[in-house]
Amino acid sequence: MSEKIIDDRSDGYVAIEISEDKMEAFASFFPATGKGRPLEKVQADSALNANNISYGIIDENILKAIEQCNSEQKAVKNVPIAKGTKPVKASPPHINLKPEFFNREKTVVRADGSVDHKESSPFVMVKKGEAVGRIFPYRAGVEGKDVTGAAVPFKNKDMQIFKAGENLEPRGELLVSMAHGRFVIEGDNISVTEVLEIPSDVDYHTGNVSFAGDLIIEGGVQDGFRVAAGKSIRCKQLVKNAEVLCRGDLNLDLGVKGRGNALIRANGMVTAKFIEYGTVESRSGITVSTSIMSADINTLGKLSMGQKGIIVSSTIMAEKAIEAYNIGRENCAPSILWCGVSFVENRKLENMKVRHEVLLEKIQKMKNRPNPPEELISRMEEASGMQEKEIETLAKNLCACDEAYIKVHGTLFAGTEIRVGHLKLKVESDQTRVLVKMDKEKGQIIMGPIL
């Protein structure tokens, strides 16, 4: 700080200090001593001129300080008497992201205050059409002035400038996602990716995963966790007792070992090395290279096994075909193979049968009352009749593929139950290299050698 004292006699005087950046000035007011002249505004003005202070002068503070100094006859120190105007920084064109996109983790807290790690996630997901931030154009800077009236140049605002990348486009003043996907910040680049890569297992570190695009899991899916993808899934390690749902193709580099409760569903093709103790369903088709054991397999397409692929103690429903090397094994529970039937329509049929049985039980209970409500019973019986017609229609539509077949390149073991359409056959003795299909004219299942 610099200091200049004006008038060192017994008159009242003013001492001024200016900050190093010259943006503020402070004054100390000293009263007269002895027969000196009282402090007046002219002395303050003289001190201001001596210090080259001409801008941002606070006259009100000066007058109050002079009055206090003279009335109390004591010094009034460090009074702010001038203040410069700070420059306004220039703001470059930039994207102001919503705060939630800087929070990389979604933490779900239960009602009791504990964290639900399965539902928490380290990923930030966005929906198509969702705004991720606001776009601000260039804003010019404004020069400031110090207390001497000198210009203070403005600077550029120090800020992170994000560059919009994949699947992000401006819509007016908003930056909008053009796809469902994961929001990614990599340095100054932001994007929405339709491929989510998980470098580990799906477990308590990731929580359950639900993603609208393609999903690549470098690890496996641990017990009790759920994975869902709007497109394809590739899992490089084991799927355990978990749930995997996929609208596209599902590629399991290893396979499923579910201990009975694993549930795998895909609209596209399912490919795996093995499937054990789980349910796997596909609307397109299933390819398993080595083995299916103690599993429920359903597909609207074809189940294809590898050159030495075996099916043991499993229930298979494939609308178009089943092809394997061996079906069955000595001293193991037999498998049930059913082709030519839509598992979707069969499920509808079974559900309708259950609903019909429940309704019949309710009707019977109504009839057993001392005063049965005849009108209500009549309406329920009418509903029962409609259900019976729906069951009949579903049963007719169940057998959708007359060309369905089962092909066994190795051994079809005795005890295996074969169904083709509405027909059923139990294999009485081991068969080798056999083709099983329906003879529609004879209305029976026939077995013959593979040609």
PDB file of C-alpha atoms in Angstrom, residues 84-320:
ATOM      1  CA  GLY A  84     -13.187   0.842  -8.977  1.00  0.00           C
ATOM      2  CA  THR A  85     -15.352  -1.212 -11.354  1.00  0.00           C
ATOM      3  CA  LYS A  86     -14.111  -4.728 -11.973  1.00  0.00           C
ATOM      4  CA  PRO A  87     -13.885  -5.881 -15.567  1.00  0.00           C
ATOM      5  CA  VAL A  88     -16.382  -8.488 -16.792  1.00  0.00           C
ATOM      6  CA  LYS A  89     -14.672 -11.536 -18.268  1.00  0.00           C
ATOM      7  CA  ALA A  90     -15.429 -12.580 -21.813  1.00  0.00           C
ATOM      8  CA  SER A  91     -17.263 -15.878 -22.034  1.00  0.00           C
ATOM      9  CA  PRO A  92     -16.451 -18.139 -25.012  1.00  0.00           C
ATOM     10  CA  PRO A  93     -19.159 -20.292 -26.631  1.00  0.00           C
ATOM     11  CA  HIS A  94     -19.750 -23.210 -24.246  1.00  0.00           C
ATOM     12  CA  ILE A  95     -22.071 -25.949 -23.067  1.00  0.00           C
ATOM     13  CA  ASN A  96     -23.384 -25.784 -19.535  1.00  0.00           C
ATOM     14  CA  LEU A  97     -24.137 -29.379 -18.537  1.00  0.00           C
ATOM     15  CA  LYS A  98     -26.923 -30.250 -16.135  1.00  0.00           C
ATOM     16  CA  PRO A  99     -25.509 -30.976 -12.653  1.00  0.00           C
ATOM     17  CA  GLU A 100     -26.725 -34.583 -12.664  1.00  0.00           C
ATOM     18  CA  PHE A 101     -24.420 -35.423 -15.563  1.00  0.00           C
ATOM     19  CA  PHE A 102     -21.387 -34.766 -13.377  1.00  0.00           C
ATOM     20  CA  ASN A 103     -22.668 -37.281 -10.813  1.00  0.00           C
ATOM     21  CA  ARG A 104     -21.295 -40.548 -12.140  1.00  0.00           C
ATOM     22  CA  GLU A 105     -23.095 -42.757  -9.619  1.00  0.00           C
ATOM     23  CA  LYS A 106     -26.786 -43.315  -9.010  1.00  0.00           C
ATOM     24  CA  THR A 107     -27.304 -44.350  -5.401  1.00  0.00           C
ATOM     25  CA  VAL A 108     -30.674 -45.839  -4.479  1.00  0.00           C
ATOM     26  CA  VAL A 109     -31.536 -45.609  -0.796  1.00  0.00           C
ATOM     27  CA  ARG A 110     -34.205 -47.822   0.767  1.00  0.00           C
ATOM     28  CA  ALA A 111     -36.887 -46.527   3.137  1.00  0.00           C
ATOM     29  CA  ASP A 112     -34.808 -47.688   6.129  1.00  0.00           C
ATOM     30  CA  GLY A 113     -31.842 -45.594   4.996  1.00  0.00           C
ATOM     31  CA  SER A 114     -29.696 -48.477   3.710  1.00  0.00           C
ATOM     32  CA  VAL A 115     -28.225 -48.440   0.198  1.00  0.00           C
ATOM     33  CA  ASP A 116     -29.723 -50.794  -2.386  1.00  0.00           C
ATOM     34  CA  HIS A 117     -26.512 -51.782  -4.154  1.00  0.00           C
ATOM     35  CA  LYS A 118     -28.327 -53.849  -6.778  1.00  0.00           C
ATOM     36  CA  GLU A 119     -30.331 -50.866  -7.971  1.00  0.00           C
ATOM     37  CA  SER A 120     -27.468 -48.361  -7.637  1.00  0.00           C
ATOM     38  CA  SER A 121     -25.332 -47.774 -10.705  1.00  0.00           C
ATOM     39  CA  PRO A 122     -22.039 -46.112 -11.685  1.00  0.00           C
ATOM     40  CA  PHE A 123     -23.417 -45.283 -15.147  1.00  0.00           C
ATOM     41  CA  VAL A 124     -25.312 -42.198 -16.334  1.00  0.00           C
ATOM     42  CA  MET A 125     -28.077 -43.099 -18.786  1.00  0.00           C
ATOM     43  CA  VAL A 126     -29.969 -40.728 -21.079  1.00  0.00           C
ATOM     44  CA  LYS A 127     -33.063 -41.091 -23.200  1.00  0.00           C
ATOM     45  CA  LYS A 128     -33.500 -40.100 -26.816  1.00  0.00           C
ATOM     46  CA  GLY A 129     -34.661 -36.486 -26.948  1.00  0.00           C
ATOM     47  CA  GLU A 130     -33.402 -35.676 -23.442  1.00  0.00           C
ATOM     48  CA  ALA A 131     -31.580 -32.354 -23.005  1.00  0.00           C
ATOM     49  CA  VAL A 132     -28.176 -32.790 -21.371  1.00  0.00           C
ATOM     50  CA  GLY A 133     -27.253 -29.129 -21.195  1.00  0.00           C
ATOM     51  CA  ARG A 134     -27.710 -25.578 -22.439  1.00  0.00           C
ATOM     52  CA  ILE A 135     -25.665 -23.930 -25.199  1.00  0.00           C
ATOM     53  CA  PHE A 136     -24.362 -20.419 -24.492  1.00  0.00           C
ATOM     54  CA  PRO A 137     -23.016 -18.192 -27.307  1.00  0.00           C
ATOM     55  CA  TYR A 138     -19.970 -15.912 -27.061  1.00  0.00           C
ATOM     56  CA  ARG A 139     -20.397 -13.085 -24.570  1.00  0.00           C
ATOM     57  CA  ALA A 140     -18.062 -10.101 -24.955  1.00  0.00           C
ATOM     58  CA  GLY A 141     -16.045  -8.887 -22.008  1.00  0.00           C
ATOM     59  CA  VAL A 142     -16.339  -5.405 -20.481  1.00  0.00           C
ATOM     60  CA  GLU A 143     -13.382  -3.248 -19.387  1.00  0.00           C
ATOM     61  CA  GLY A 144     -13.249  -2.073 -15.814  1.00  0.00           C
ATOM     62  CA  LYS A 145     -11.839   1.120 -14.233  1.00  0.00           C
ATOM     63  CA  ASP A 146      -9.591   1.612 -11.231  1.00  0.00           C
ATOM     64  CA  VAL A 147      -9.913   4.494  -8.779  1.00  0.00           C
ATOM     65  CA  THR A 148      -7.536   6.607 -10.873  1.00  0.00           C
ATOM     66  CA  GLY A 149      -9.861   6.299 -13.869  1.00  0.00           C
ATOM     67  CA  ALA A 150      -7.462   4.052 -15.775  1.00  0.00           C
ATOM     68  CA  ALA A 151      -9.006   1.248 -17.853  1.00  0.00           C
ATOM     69  CA  VAL A 152      -8.653  -2.295 -16.504  1.00  0.00           C
ATOM     70  CA  PRO A 153      -8.653  -4.799 -19.378  1.00  0.00           C
ATOM     71  CA  PHE A 154     -10.963  -7.800 -19.232  1.00  0.00           C
ATOM     72  CA  LYS A 155      -9.787 -11.402 -19.443  1.00  0.00           C
ATOM     73  CA  ASN A 156     -11.336 -14.523 -20.906  1.00  0.00           C
ATOM     74  CA  LYS A 157     -13.365 -16.597 -18.467  1.00  0.00           C
ATOM     75  CA  ASP A 158     -11.478 -19.689 -17.322  1.00  0.00           C
ATOM     76  CA  MET A 159     -13.863 -22.591 -17.921  1.00  0.00           C
ATOM     77  CA  GLN A 160     -14.027 -26.114 -19.289  1.00  0.00           C
ATOM     78  CA  ILE A 161     -15.182 -26.091 -22.898  1.00  0.00           C
ATOM     79  CA  PHE A 162     -16.964 -29.324 -23.776  1.00  0.00           C
ATOM     80  CA  LYS A 163     -17.084 -30.607 -27.325  1.00  0.00           C
ATOM     81  CA  ALA A 164     -20.292 -32.370 -28.308  1.00  0.00           C
ATOM     82  CA  GLY A 165     -19.615 -35.736 -29.940  1.00  0.00           C
ATOM     83  CA  GLU A 166     -21.560 -38.806 -30.960  1.00  0.00           C
ATOM     84  CA  ASN A 167     -25.368 -38.678 -30.702  1.00  0.00           C
ATOM     85  CA  LEU A 168     -25.480 -35.110 -29.346  1.00  0.00           C
ATOM     86  CA  GLU A 169     -26.973 -32.288 -31.426  1.00  0.00           C
ATOM     87  CA  PRO A 170     -28.118 -28.712 -30.759  1.00  0.00           C
ATOM     88  CA  ARG A 171     -31.833 -28.017 -30.709  1.00  0.00           C
ATOM     89  CA  GLY A 172     -32.178 -24.272 -30.286  1.00  0.00           C
ATOM     90  CA  GLU A 173     -30.372 -23.362 -27.074  1.00  0.00           C
ATOM     91  CA  LEU A 174     -30.396 -26.957 -25.797  1.00  0.00           C
ATOM     92  CA  LEU A 175     -27.982 -29.843 -26.432  1.00  0.00           C
ATOM     93  CA  VAL A 176     -30.101 -32.947 -26.966  1.00  0.00           C
ATOM     94  CA  SER A 177     -29.341 -36.669 -27.047  1.00  0.00           C
ATOM     95  CA  MET A 178     -30.294 -38.260 -30.356  1.00  0.00           C
ATOM     96  CA  ALA A 179     -30.273 -41.803 -28.968  1.00  0.00           C
ATOM     97  CA  HIS A 180     -30.945 -43.865 -25.882  1.00  0.00           C
ATOM     98  CA  GLY A 181     -27.581 -44.650 -24.327  1.00  0.00           C
ATOM     99  CA  ARG A 182     -24.865 -43.921 -21.800  1.00  0.00           C
ATOM    100  CA  PHE A 183     -23.663 -40.363 -21.281  1.00  0.00           C
ATOM    101  CA  VAL A 184     -19.860 -40.267 -21.354  1.00  0.00           C
ATOM    102  CA  ILE A 185     -17.394 -37.533 -20.365  1.00  0.00           C
ATOM    103  CA  GLU A 186     -13.836 -38.126 -21.554  1.00  0.00           C
ATOM    104  CA  GLY A 187     -11.717 -35.054 -20.884  1.00  0.00           C
ATOM    105  CA  ASP A 188     -13.397 -32.220 -22.785  1.00  0.00           C
ATOM    106  CA  ASN A 189     -15.413 -34.544 -25.009  1.00  0.00           C
ATOM    107  CA  ILE A 190     -18.997 -35.516 -24.237  1.00  0.00           C
ATOM    108  CA  SER A 191     -21.058 -38.084 -26.107  1.00  0.00           C
ATOM    109  CA  VAL A 192     -23.862 -40.597 -25.856  1.00  0.00           C
ATOM    110  CA  THR A 193     -22.792 -44.106 -26.723  1.00  0.00           C
ATOM    111  CA  GLU A 194     -25.187 -46.838 -27.776  1.00  0.00           C
ATOM    112  CA  VAL A 195     -22.671 -49.452 -26.602  1.00  0.00           C
ATOM    113  CA  LEU A 196     -22.095 -49.959 -22.884  1.00  0.00           C
ATOM    114  CA  GLU A 197     -18.889 -51.814 -22.017  1.00  0.00           C
ATOM    115  CA  ILE A 198     -18.636 -53.189 -18.489  1.00  0.00           C
ATOM    116  CA  PRO A 199     -14.991 -54.096 -17.739  1.00  0.00           C
ATOM    117  CA  SER A 200     -15.889 -56.437 -14.877  1.00  0.00           C
ATOM    118  CA  ASP A 201     -18.618 -58.729 -13.588  1.00  0.00           C
ATOM    119  CA  VAL A 202     -22.147 -57.481 -13.095  1.00  0.00           C
ATOM    120  CA  ASP A 203     -22.173 -57.538  -9.300  1.00  0.00           C
ATOM    121  CA  TYR A 204     -22.410 -55.167  -6.334  1.00  0.00           C
ATOM    122  CA  HIS A 205     -19.921 -52.797  -7.994  1.00  0.00           C
ATOM    123  CA  THR A 206     -22.207 -52.203 -10.979  1.00  0.00           C
ATOM    124  CA  GLY A 207     -25.636 -53.024  -9.587  1.00  0.00           C
ATOM    125  CA  ASN A 208     -28.318 -54.298 -11.925  1.00  0.00           C
ATOM    126  CA  VAL A 209     -27.726 -53.062 -15.467  1.00  0.00           C
ATOM    127  CA  SER A 210     -30.459 -51.777 -17.777  1.00  0.00           C
ATOM    128  CA  PHE A 211     -29.271 -50.264 -21.055  1.00  0.00           C
ATOM    129  CA  ALA A 212     -31.118 -49.229 -24.205  1.00  0.00           C
ATOM    130  CA  GLY A 213     -28.319 -50.128 -26.636  1.00  0.00           C
ATOM    131  CA  ASP A 214     -25.727 -52.881 -27.085  1.00  0.00           C
ATOM    132  CA  LEU A 215     -24.090 -54.284 -23.968  1.00  0.00           C
ATOM    133  CA  ILE A 216     -20.648 -55.904 -23.670  1.00  0.00           C
ATOM    134  CA  ILE A 217     -19.764 -57.540 -20.345  1.00  0.00           C
ATOM    135  CA  GLU A 218     -16.089 -58.437 -20.008  1.00  0.00           C
ATOM    136  CA  GLY A 219     -16.848 -60.522 -16.912  1.00  0.00           C
ATOM    137  CA  GLY A 220     -19.928 -62.540 -15.982  1.00  0.00           C
ATOM    138  CA  VAL A 221     -23.267 -61.992 -14.264  1.00  0.00           C
ATOM    139  CA  GLN A 222     -23.253 -62.956 -10.609  1.00  0.00           C
ATOM    140  CA  ASP A 223     -26.023 -64.600  -8.583  1.00  0.00           C
ATOM    141  CA  GLY A 224     -29.140 -62.534  -8.035  1.00  0.00           C
ATOM    142  CA  PHE A 225     -28.352 -59.738 -10.498  1.00  0.00           C
ATOM    143  CA  ARG A 226     -30.356 -58.592 -13.516  1.00  0.00           C
ATOM    144  CA  VAL A 227     -29.134 -57.417 -16.916  1.00  0.00           C
ATOM    145  CA  ALA A 228     -31.375 -55.948 -19.625  1.00  0.00           C
ATOM    146  CA  ALA A 229     -30.453 -54.497 -23.017  1.00  0.00           C
ATOM    147  CA  GLY A 230     -32.526 -52.877 -25.755  1.00  0.00           C
ATOM    148  CA  LYS A 231     -30.218 -54.349 -28.397  1.00  0.00           C
ATOM    149  CA  SER A 232     -27.587 -57.110 -28.234  1.00  0.00           C
ATOM    150  CA  ILE A 233     -25.628 -58.527 -25.291  1.00  0.00           C
ATOM    151  CA  ARG A 234     -22.248 -60.206 -25.274  1.00  0.00           C
ATOM    152  CA  CYS A 235     -21.097 -61.760 -21.993  1.00  0.00           C
ATOM    153  CA  LYS A 236     -17.552 -63.123 -21.922  1.00  0.00           C
ATOM    154  CA  GLN A 237     -17.718 -65.052 -18.667  1.00  0.00           C
ATOM    155  CA  LEU A 238     -20.253 -67.189 -16.813  1.00  0.00           C
ATOM    156  CA  VAL A 239     -23.878 -66.239 -16.263  1.00  0.00           C
ATOM    157  CA  LYS A 240     -24.806 -67.655 -12.889  1.00  0.00           C
ATOM    158  CA  ASN A 241     -28.128 -67.663 -11.054  1.00  0.00           C
ATOM    159  CA  ALA A 242     -29.129 -64.396 -12.722  1.00  0.00           C
ATOM    160  CA  GLU A 243     -31.663 -62.797 -15.056  1.00  0.00           C
ATOM    161  CA  VAL A 244     -30.621 -61.667 -18.531  1.00  0.00           C
ATOM    162  CA  LEU A 245     -33.101 -59.973 -20.871  1.00  0.00           C
ATOM    163  CA  CYS A 246     -32.200 -58.944 -24.409  1.00  0.00           C
ATOM    164  CA  ARG A 247     -34.159 -57.494 -27.352  1.00  0.00           C
ATOM    165  CA  GLY A 248     -31.402 -58.392 -29.809  1.00  0.00           C
ATOM    166  CA  ASP A 249     -28.951 -61.288 -30.075  1.00  0.00           C
ATOM    167  CA  LEU A 250     -27.403 -62.787 -26.936  1.00  0.00           C
ATOM    168  CA  ASN A 251     -23.868 -64.160 -27.239  1.00  0.00           C
ATOM    169  CA  LEU A 252     -22.515 -66.026 -24.203  1.00  0.00           C
ATOM    170  CA  ASP A 253     -18.838 -66.855 -24.684  1.00  0.00           C
ATOM    171  CA  LEU A 254     -19.165 -69.472 -21.937  1.00  0.00           C
ATOM    172  CA  GLY A 255     -22.706 -70.197 -20.860  1.00  0.00           C
ATOM    173  CA  VAL A 256     -25.219 -70.498 -18.039  1.00  0.00           C
ATOM    174  CA  LYS A 257     -24.847 -72.311 -14.726  1.00  0.00           C
ATOM    175  CA  GLY A 258     -27.976 -71.263 -12.912  1.00  0.00           C
ATOM    176  CA  ARG A 259     -28.690 -73.745 -10.132  1.00  0.00           C
ATOM    177  CA  GLY A 260     -32.321 -73.792 -11.236  1.00  0.00           C
ATOM    178  CA  ASN A 261     -33.369 -70.133 -11.180  1.00  0.00           C
ATOM    179  CA  ALA A 262     -31.430 -68.492 -14.004  1.00  0.00           C
ATOM    180  CA  LEU A 263     -33.719 -66.853 -16.569  1.00  0.00           C
ATOM    181  CA  ILE A 264     -32.422 -65.903 -20.015  1.00  0.00           C
ATOM    182  CA  ARG A 265     -34.716 -64.300 -22.600  1.00  0.00           C
ATOM    183  CA  ALA A 266     -33.863 -62.850 -26.006  1.00  0.00           C
ATOM    184  CA  ASN A 267     -35.758 -61.744 -29.081  1.00  0.00           C
ATOM    185  CA  GLY A 268     -32.742 -62.528 -31.254  1.00  0.00           C
ATOM    186  CA  MET A 269     -30.441 -65.532 -31.481  1.00  0.00           C
ATOM    187  CA  VAL A 270     -28.918 -67.042 -28.334  1.00  0.00           C
ATOM    188  CA  THR A 271     -25.432 -68.552 -28.622  1.00  0.00           C
ATOM    189  CA  ALA A 272     -23.649 -70.357 -25.768  1.00  0.00           C
ATOM    190  CA  LYS A 273     -21.162 -73.157 -25.060  1.00  0.00           C
ATOM    191  CA  PHE A 274     -23.373 -74.787 -22.434  1.00  0.00           C
ATOM    192  CA  ILE A 275     -26.578 -74.275 -20.461  1.00  0.00           C
ATOM    193  CA  GLU A 276     -27.064 -75.873 -17.051  1.00  0.00           C
ATOM    194  CA  TYR A 277     -29.912 -75.536 -14.537  1.00  0.00           C
ATOM    195  CA  GLY A 278     -31.664 -72.544 -16.049  1.00  0.00           C
ATOM    196  CA  THR A 279     -34.396 -71.381 -18.401  1.00  0.00           C
ATOM    197  CA  VAL A 280     -33.404 -70.003 -21.791  1.00  0.00           C
ATOM    198  CA  GLU A 281     -35.897 -68.562 -24.269  1.00  0.00           C
ATOM    199  CA  SER A 282     -35.447 -67.081 -27.733  1.00  0.00           C
ATOM    200  CA  ARG A 283     -37.879 -65.965 -30.407  1.00  0.00           C
ATOM    201  CA  SER A 284     -35.273 -66.527 -33.130  1.00  0.00           C
ATOM    202  CA  GLY A 285     -33.179 -69.590 -32.360  1.00  0.00           C
ATOM    203  CA  ILE A 286     -30.641 -71.108 -29.969  1.00  0.00           C
ATOM    204  CA  THR A 287     -27.193 -72.542 -30.670  1.00  0.00           C
ATOM    205  CA  VAL A 288     -25.348 -74.464 -27.927  1.00  0.00           C
ATOM    206  CA  SER A 289     -22.011 -76.016 -28.843  1.00  0.00           C
ATOM    207  CA  THR A 290     -21.428 -78.570 -26.056  1.00  0.00           C
ATOM    208  CA  SER A 291     -24.219 -79.427 -23.606  1.00  0.00           C
ATOM    209  CA  ILE A 292     -27.661 -78.683 -22.200  1.00  0.00           C
ATOM    210  CA  MET A 293     -28.237 -80.208 -18.777  1.00  0.00           C
ATOM    211  CA  SER A 294     -31.273 -79.983 -16.469  1.00  0.00           C
ATOM    212  CA  ALA A 295     -32.538 -76.909 -18.334  1.00  0.00           C
ATOM    213  CA  ASP A 296     -35.734 -75.580 -19.868  1.00  0.00           C
ATOM    214  CA  ILE A 297     -35.188 -74.398 -23.430  1.00  0.00           C
ATOM    215  CA  ASN A 298     -37.844 -72.609 -25.515  1.00  0.00           C
ATOM    216  CA  THR A 299     -37.507 -71.111 -28.980  1.00  0.00           C
ATOM    217  CA  LEU A 300     -39.693 -70.122 -31.917  1.00  0.00           C
ATOM    218  CA  GLY A 301     -36.806 -71.094 -34.164  1.00  0.00           C
ATOM    219  CA  LYS A 302     -34.378 -74.019 -34.145  1.00  0.00           C
ATOM    220  CA  LEU A 303     -32.245 -75.473 -31.362  1.00  0.00           C
ATOM    221  CA  SER A 304     -28.872 -76.406 -32.850  1.00  0.00           C
ATOM    222  CA  MET A 305     -26.207 -78.306 -30.923  1.00  0.00           C
ATOM    223  CA  GLY A 306     -22.550 -78.633 -31.879  1.00  0.00           C
ATOM    224  CA  GLN A 307     -21.045 -81.702 -33.542  1.00  0.00           C
ATOM    225  CA  LYS A 308     -20.793 -83.467 -30.169  1.00  0.00           C
ATOM    226  CA  GLY A 309     -23.547 -81.508 -28.431  1.00  0.00           C
ATOM    227  CA  ILE A 310     -25.664 -83.426 -25.909  1.00  0.00           C
ATOM    228  CA  ILE A 311     -29.013 -82.825 -24.211  1.00  0.00           C
ATOM    229  CA  VAL A 312     -29.488 -84.385 -20.775  1.00  0.00           C
ATOM    230  CA  SER A 313     -32.493 -84.298 -18.414  1.00  0.00           C
ATOM    231  CA  SER A 314     -33.961 -81.206 -20.048  1.00  0.00           C
ATOM    232  CA  THR A 315     -37.257 -79.956 -21.438  1.00  0.00           C
ATOM    233  CA  ILE A 316     -36.962 -78.529 -24.941  1.00  0.00           C
ATOM    234  CA  MET A 317     -39.660 -76.751 -26.953  1.00  0.00           C
ATOM    235  CA  ALA A 318     -38.511 -75.636 -30.411  1.00  0.00           C
ATOM    236  CA  GLU A 319     -41.046 -74.646 -33.033  1.00  0.00           C
ATOM    237  CA  LYS A 320     -38.928 -75.463 -36.095  1.00  0.00           C
TER     238      LYS A 320
END
